[in-house]
Amino acid sequence: MFPGVAVITGAGGTGIGAATAKAFAAAGCERIAITDLNEDSLQQTADAIKSTHPNTRVLSKAGNVADDHFADSLIEEVVSTFGRVDYAVNCAGVLGKPFRSAETSLEEFDRVNSINYRGCWLSSRAELRQMASQEGLPSHDPSRPSQKGSVVNVASQLGIVSRPGAPAYCGSKSAVIGLTRADAIDYSRDNIRVNCVCPGVIETPLVMEKPEVRAAILPAVETAPMKRMGQPAEVADAILFLCSTQASFVQGHAMVVDGGYVTV
Ligand SMILES: NC(=O)c1ccc[n+]([C@@H]2O[C@H](COP(=O)([O-])OP(=O)(O)OC[C@H]3O[C@@H](n4cnc5c(N)ncnc54)[C@H](O)[C@@H]3O)[C@@H](O)[C@H]2O)c1
């Protein structure tokens, strides 16, 4: 179902990026590049894929998505190893400290935005440059044109609605939604689709590791009609749908995967 090459940022550990990399492998993608700031957790994901899908080739390269040059060097390495980039998922992200704007320092604002927004833009810029320069994969369905690539950015329900004490995070995720729409408009003529997912509260280390973060975020679970946390694999499934040719006419969309949270 996924001929070609997938690239996933923020793919270390047990969060949404790692689940997405594993889901690509399970769906038959045989060339997967993964990256994360944390080298050990990245290795965990690579090992997990290799043990369940020994025919899948995995390129893992640790690095910081906020670094000006990292995304370009990653995509260069992916292309020299695997030849192309067909599916790109920009998942690396951090939460901000739980302060209102008046108590938020410039350093904290810049830290969150340089990873969540600027890092997403730097990654997608490198991916889009490569996708626009390559031939599309052949389409086996005459009703669906060949696509040169598909980018999925990981935004958040907090890019659509907000919550107390998260101005830098909410702003960074709204920016990711805006970036997604702008790129969708600009790259349609290249047969590249650009969409994003907006997860609700998902059971990942980002939310679960620190007790004070859990205390701030878990009340939102009760607000959502489905009244439970989502699992990383449930977001990964939405991401794979958006990457797949089944979503061949889905462009510039911000897909919520949130148990109904933003509908309340
Ligand atoms: N878990 C949730 O409830 C939730 C909800 C909405 C959106 N999200 C978004 O989903 C994405 C994935 O988060 P997750 O919940 O899986 O958390 P996670 O902490 O498991 O994954 C985030 C990954 O990004 C990596 N990372 C952080 N800074 C980086 C940097 N500068 N360069 C490269 N990698 C970096 C981390 O090492 C980590 O492996 C994030 O963008 C997050 O904002 C999560």
GROMACS .gro file of C-alpha atoms and ligand atoms in nm:
model
  308
    1MET     CA    1   0.000   0.000   0.000
    2PHE     CA    2   0.294   0.238   0.053
    3PRO     CA    3   0.545   0.203  -0.230
    4GLY     CA    4   0.825   0.454  -0.192
    5VAL     CA    5   0.996   0.619   0.100
    6ALA     CA    6   0.860   0.756   0.430
    7VAL     CA    7   1.034   1.013   0.652
    8ILE     CA    8   0.913   1.072   1.007
    9THR     CA    9   1.047   1.332   1.252
   10GLY     CA   10   1.001   1.294   1.629
   11ALA     CA   11   0.999   0.916   1.579
   12GLY     CA   12   1.186   0.808   1.892
   13GLY     CA   13   1.030   0.637   2.194
   14THR     CA   14   0.664   0.543   2.225
   15GLY     CA   15   0.480   0.850   2.100
   16ILE     CA   16   0.290   0.938   1.783
   17GLY     CA   17   0.598   0.955   1.557
   18ALA     CA   18   0.720   0.610   1.666
   19ALA     CA   19   0.370   0.466   1.618
   20THR     CA   20   0.358   0.623   1.271
   21ALA     CA   21   0.693   0.473   1.169
   22LYS     CA   22   0.576   0.130   1.290
   23ALA     CA   23   0.242   0.172   1.111
   24PHE     CA   24   0.421   0.249   0.783
   25ALA     CA   25   0.626  -0.069   0.824
   26ALA     CA   26   0.312  -0.272   0.903
   27ALA     CA   27   0.141  -0.125   0.595
   28GLY     CA   28   0.420  -0.246   0.367
   29CYS     CA   29   0.647   0.058   0.336
   30GLU     CA   30   0.995  -0.089   0.293
   31ARG     CA   31   1.212   0.223   0.310
   32ILE     CA   32   1.162   0.431   0.624
   33ALA     CA   33   1.378   0.718   0.754
   34ILE     CA   34   1.331   0.822   1.115
   35THR     CA   35   1.477   1.107   1.315
   36ASP     CA   36   1.458   1.238   1.670
   37LEU     CA   37   1.663   1.451   1.908
   38ASN     CA   38   1.700   1.152   2.139
   39GLU     CA   39   1.939   0.899   1.987
   40ASP     CA   40   1.856   0.613   2.228
   41SER     CA   41   1.482   0.636   2.181
   42LEU     CA   42   1.534   0.656   1.804
   43GLN     CA   43   1.730   0.332   1.821
   44GLN     CA   44   1.438   0.171   2.009
   45THR     CA   45   1.205   0.252   1.719
   46ALA     CA   46   1.455   0.128   1.459
   47ASP     CA   47   1.504  -0.198   1.653
   48ALA     CA   48   1.128  -0.249   1.693
   49ILE     CA   49   1.071  -0.211   1.318
   50LYS     CA   50   1.362  -0.437   1.226
   51SER     CA   51   1.244  -0.710   1.463
   52THR     CA   52   0.886  -0.715   1.329
   53HIS     CA   53   0.963  -0.629   0.964
   54PRO     CA   54   1.309  -0.760   0.880
   55ASN     CA   55   1.273  -0.669   0.509
   56THR     CA   56   1.213  -0.304   0.588
   57ARG     CA   57   1.518  -0.081   0.549
   58VAL     CA   58   1.544   0.180   0.823
   59LEU     CA   59   1.765   0.487   0.810
   60SER     CA   60   1.790   0.658   1.148
   61LYS     CA   61   1.963   0.988   1.200
   62ALA     CA   62   1.946   1.181   1.527
   63GLY     CA   63   1.926   1.558   1.515
   64ASN     CA   64   1.747   1.876   1.614
   65VAL     CA   65   1.463   1.989   1.385
   66ALA     CA   66   1.514   2.346   1.509
   67ASP     CA   67   1.867   2.347   1.366
   68ASP     CA   68   1.883   2.550   1.041
   69HIS     CA   69   2.074   2.285   0.849
   70PHE     CA   70   1.957   1.957   0.998
   71ALA     CA   71   1.648   1.901   0.782
   72ASP     CA   72   1.840   1.965   0.460
   73SER     CA   73   2.116   1.724   0.561
   74LEU     CA   74   1.859   1.460   0.663
   75ILE     CA   75   1.674   1.477   0.332
   76GLU     CA   76   2.006   1.469   0.139
   77GLU     CA   77   2.098   1.150   0.324
   78VAL     CA   78   1.754   0.996   0.270
   79VAL     CA   79   1.774   1.067  -0.103
   80SER     CA   80   2.129   0.934  -0.136
   81THR     CA   81   2.026   0.615   0.052
   82PHE     CA   82   1.669   0.556  -0.066
   83GLY     CA   83   1.645   0.768  -0.383
   84ARG     CA   84   1.338   0.980  -0.303
   85VAL     CA   85   1.083   1.100  -0.042
   86ASP     CA   86   0.715   1.011  -0.087
   87TYR     CA   87   0.556   1.048   0.257
   88ALA     CA   88   0.680   1.298   0.515
   89VAL     CA   89   0.537   1.323   0.865
   90ASN     CA   90   0.654   1.617   1.077
   91CYS     CA   91   0.586   1.508   1.431
   92ALA     CA   92   0.872   1.641   1.649
   93GLY     CA   93   0.730   1.869   1.915
   94VAL     CA   94   0.741   1.988   2.275
   95LEU     CA   95   0.494   2.128   2.526
   96GLY     CA   96   0.551   2.470   2.678
   97LYS     CA   97   0.566   2.553   3.049
   98PRO     CA   98   0.218   2.613   3.200
   99PHE     CA   99   0.226   2.994   3.219
  100ARG     CA  100   0.005   3.275   3.093
  101SER     CA  101   0.166   3.515   2.845
  102ALA     CA  102   0.270   3.767   3.111
  103GLU     CA  103   0.475   3.501   3.291
  104THR     CA  104   0.619   3.339   2.977
  105SER     CA  105   0.981   3.430   2.905
  106LEU     CA  106   1.105   3.515   2.559
  107GLU     CA  107   1.338   3.212   2.581
  108GLU     CA  108   1.047   2.978   2.651
  109PHE     CA  109   0.835   3.130   2.373
  110ASP     CA  110   1.124   3.093   2.127
  111ARG     CA  111   1.205   2.736   2.242
  112VAL     CA  112   0.851   2.611   2.180
  113ASN     CA  113   0.809   2.792   1.851
  114SER     CA  114   1.153   2.703   1.719
  115ILE     CA  115   1.075   2.332   1.755
  116ASN     CA  116   0.699   2.316   1.691
  117TYR     CA  117   0.659   2.577   1.419
  118ARG     CA  118   1.000   2.668   1.277
  119GLY     CA  119   1.115   2.303   1.303
  120CYS     CA  120   0.803   2.188   1.119
  121TRP     CA  121   0.860   2.452   0.850
  122LEU     CA  122   1.232   2.368   0.811
  123SER     CA  123   1.147   1.997   0.780
  124SER     CA  124   0.861   2.046   0.536
  125ARG     CA  125   1.064   2.292   0.328
  126ALA     CA  126   1.336   2.032   0.274
  127GLU     CA  127   1.077   1.759   0.204
  128LEU     CA  128   0.877   1.974  -0.040
  129ARG     CA  129   1.191   2.074  -0.232
  130GLN     CA  130   1.275   1.708  -0.283
  131MET     CA  131   0.918   1.603  -0.368
  132ALA     CA  132   0.877   1.883  -0.623
  133SER     CA  133   1.201   1.780  -0.796
  134GLN     CA  134   1.116   1.410  -0.837
  135GLU     CA  135   0.890   1.212  -1.070
  136GLY     CA  136   0.564   1.095  -0.912
  137LEU     CA  137   0.518   0.728  -0.834
  138PRO     CA  138   0.313   0.555  -1.107
  139SER     CA  139  -0.059   0.543  -1.029
  140HIS     CA  140  -0.226   0.204  -1.068
  141ASP     CA  141  -0.574   0.356  -1.058
  142PRO     CA  142  -0.675   0.566  -1.362
  143SER     CA  143  -0.916   0.771  -1.149
  144ARG     CA  144  -0.632   0.893  -0.926
  145PRO     CA  145  -0.343   1.095  -1.069
  146SER     CA  146   0.011   1.009  -0.973
  147GLN     CA  147   0.131   1.206  -0.670
  148LYS     CA  148   0.481   1.338  -0.618
  149GLY     CA  149   0.449   1.328  -0.244
  150SER     CA  150   0.235   1.376   0.062
  151VAL     CA  151   0.327   1.577   0.371
  152VAL     CA  152   0.142   1.543   0.702
  153ASN     CA  153   0.224   1.791   0.976
  154VAL     CA  154   0.132   1.711   1.334
  155ALA     CA  155  -0.053   2.009   1.482
  156SER     CA  156  -0.292   1.972   1.779
  157GLN     CA  157  -0.650   2.029   1.892
  158LEU     CA  158  -0.482   2.322   2.069
  159GLY     CA  159  -0.420   2.478   1.729
  160ILE     CA  160  -0.800   2.506   1.695
  161VAL     CA  161  -0.920   2.564   2.051
  162SER     CA  162  -0.713   2.665   2.351
  163ARG     CA  163  -0.660   2.583   2.718
  164PRO     CA  164  -0.528   2.777   3.016
  165GLY     CA  165  -0.157   2.846   3.038
  166ALA     CA  166  -0.041   2.745   2.692
  167PRO     CA  167   0.004   3.058   2.475
  168ALA     CA  168   0.330   2.954   2.309
  169TYR     CA  169   0.215   2.597   2.243
  170CYS     CA  170  -0.132   2.694   2.114
  171GLY     CA  171   0.019   2.962   1.889
  172SER     CA  172   0.280   2.721   1.752
  173LYS     CA  173   0.016   2.464   1.663
  174SER     CA  174  -0.217   2.723   1.501
  175ALA     CA  175   0.087   2.826   1.298
  176VAL     CA  176   0.137   2.465   1.186
  177ILE     CA  177  -0.225   2.458   1.063
  178GLY     CA  178  -0.171   2.787   0.875
  179LEU     CA  179   0.154   2.659   0.725
  180THR     CA  180  -0.023   2.340   0.614
  181ARG     CA  181  -0.290   2.538   0.429
  182ALA     CA  182  -0.038   2.772   0.267
  183ASP     CA  183   0.178   2.482   0.144
  184ALA     CA  184  -0.130   2.293   0.023
  185ILE     CA  185  -0.218   2.590  -0.199
  186ASP     CA  186   0.137   2.639  -0.327
  187TYR     CA  187   0.219   2.274  -0.396
  188SER     CA  188  -0.108   2.152  -0.551
  189ARG     CA  189   0.034   2.234  -0.894
  190ASP     CA  190   0.324   1.998  -0.820
  191ASN     CA  191   0.084   1.712  -0.734
  192ILE     CA  192   0.195   1.723  -0.373
  193ARG     CA  193  -0.064   1.705  -0.098
  194VAL     CA  194  -0.011   1.876   0.239
  195ASN     CA  195  -0.242   1.807   0.533
  196CYS     CA  196  -0.218   1.799   0.909
  197VAL     CA  197  -0.361   1.606   1.201
  198CYS     CA  198  -0.482   1.774   1.520
  199PRO     CA  199  -0.460   1.515   1.796
  200GLY     CA  200  -0.652   1.548   2.121
  201VAL     CA  201  -0.506   1.409   2.444
  202ILE     CA  202  -0.298   1.109   2.343
  203GLU     CA  203  -0.131   0.872   2.588
  204THR     CA  204   0.235   0.946   2.511
  205PRO     CA  205   0.541   1.043   2.718
  206LEU     CA  206   0.471   1.409   2.633
  207VAL     CA  207   0.157   1.395   2.847
  208MET     CA  208   0.222   1.110   3.088
  209GLU     CA  209   0.583   1.154   3.202
  210LYS     CA  210   0.554   1.459   3.429
  211PRO     CA  211   0.285   1.462   3.704
  212GLU     CA  212   0.229   1.840   3.673
  213VAL     CA  213   0.168   1.806   3.298
  214ARG     CA  214  -0.071   1.515   3.353
  215ALA     CA  215  -0.260   1.723   3.612
  216ALA     CA  216  -0.292   2.016   3.369
  217ILE     CA  217  -0.397   1.809   3.068
  218LEU     CA  218  -0.602   1.517   3.192
  219PRO     CA  219  -0.915   1.726   3.279
  220ALA     CA  220  -0.953   1.777   2.903
  221VAL     CA  221  -1.017   1.404   2.873
  222GLU     CA  222  -1.341   1.444   3.069
  223THR     CA  223  -1.450   1.727   2.838
  224ALA     CA  224  -1.416   1.517   2.524
  225PRO     CA  225  -1.736   1.325   2.442
  226MET     CA  226  -1.546   0.996   2.418
  227LYS     CA  227  -1.399   1.052   2.767
  228ARG     CA  228  -1.075   0.867   2.714
  229MET     CA  229  -0.722   0.936   2.597
  230GLY     CA  230  -0.636   0.844   2.242
  231GLN     CA  231  -0.359   0.599   2.161
  232PRO     CA  232  -0.062   0.688   1.940
  233ALA     CA  233  -0.166   0.418   1.691
  234GLU     CA  234  -0.505   0.590   1.643
  235VAL     CA  235  -0.329   0.908   1.531
  236ALA     CA  236  -0.087   0.706   1.319
  237ASP     CA  237  -0.382   0.552   1.132
  238ALA     CA  238  -0.518   0.898   1.046
  239ILE     CA  239  -0.171   1.006   0.930
  240LEU     CA  240  -0.136   0.699   0.707
  241PHE     CA  241  -0.478   0.766   0.557
  242LEU     CA  242  -0.375   1.123   0.470
  243CYS     CA  243  -0.049   0.996   0.317
  244SER     CA  244  -0.221   0.723   0.116
  245THR     CA  245  -0.373   0.744  -0.232
  246GLN     CA  246  -0.711   0.686  -0.063
  247ALA     CA  247  -0.681   1.052   0.038
  248SER     CA  248  -0.593   1.158  -0.320
  249PHE     CA  249  -0.839   1.455  -0.317
  250VAL     CA  250  -0.777   1.561   0.045
  251GLN     CA  251  -0.573   1.881   0.044
  252GLY     CA  252  -0.494   2.143   0.311
  253HIS     CA  253  -0.710   1.963   0.566
  254ALA     CA  254  -0.668   1.982   0.945
  255MET     CA  255  -0.804   1.646   1.061
  256VAL     CA  256  -0.898   1.631   1.428
  257VAL     CA  257  -0.832   1.299   1.603
  258ASP     CA  258  -0.957   1.398   1.945
  259GLY     CA  259  -1.253   1.188   2.064
  260GLY     CA  260  -1.480   1.481   1.975
  261TYR     CA  261  -1.308   1.743   2.196
  262VAL     CA  262  -1.334   2.039   1.957
  263THR     CA  263  -1.703   1.973   1.887
  264VAL     CA  264  -1.809   2.047   2.247
  265LIG     N1  265   0.030   1.357   2.316
  265LIG     C1  266  -0.064   1.447   2.296
  265LIG     O1  267  -0.162   1.455   2.371
  265LIG     C2  268  -0.054   1.539   2.177
  265LIG     C3  269  -0.168   1.613   2.145
  265LIG     C4  270  -0.163   1.698   2.035
  265LIG     C5  271  -0.048   1.711   1.961
  265LIG     N2  272   0.061   1.637   1.996
  265LIG     C6  273   0.179   1.655   1.913
  265LIG     O2  274   0.221   1.530   1.863
  265LIG     C7  275   0.360   1.535   1.838
  265LIG     C8  276   0.424   1.413   1.898
  265LIG     O3  277   0.412   1.420   2.038
  265LIG     P1  278   0.395   1.291   2.130
  265LIG     O4  279   0.275   1.313   2.211
  265LIG     O5  280   0.410   1.169   2.050
  265LIG     O6  281   0.517   1.314   2.230
  265LIG     P2  282   0.660   1.247   2.241
  265LIG     O7  283   0.731   1.329   2.343
  265LIG     O8  284   0.646   1.102   2.260
  265LIG     O9  285   0.721   1.271   2.096
  265LIG     C9  286   0.781   1.389   2.056
  265LIG    C10  287   0.918   1.353   2.003
  265LIG    O10  288   0.978   1.471   1.950
  265LIG    C11  289   1.114   1.467   1.985
  265LIG     N3  290   1.170   1.602   1.984
  265LIG    C12  291   1.151   1.701   2.075
  265LIG     N4  292   1.222   1.809   2.041
  265LIG    C13  293   1.288   1.778   1.927
  265LIG    C14  294   1.378   1.848   1.844
  265LIG     N5  295   1.416   1.974   1.872
  265LIG     N6  296   1.428   1.786   1.735
  265LIG    C15  297   1.392   1.660   1.706
  265LIG     N7  298   1.308   1.586   1.781
  265LIG    C16  299   1.256   1.646   1.891
  265LIG    C17  300   1.118   1.407   2.124
  265LIG    O11  301   1.246   1.354   2.154
  265LIG    C18  302   1.009   1.301   2.114
  265LIG    O12  303   1.060   1.173   2.079
  265LIG    C19  304   0.411   1.666   1.896
  265LIG    O13  305   0.428   1.760   1.789
  265LIG    C20  306   0.299   1.709   1.988
  265LIG    O14  307   0.293   1.849   2.002
  265LIG    C21  308   0.061   1.551   2.101
   0.00000   0.00000   0.00000
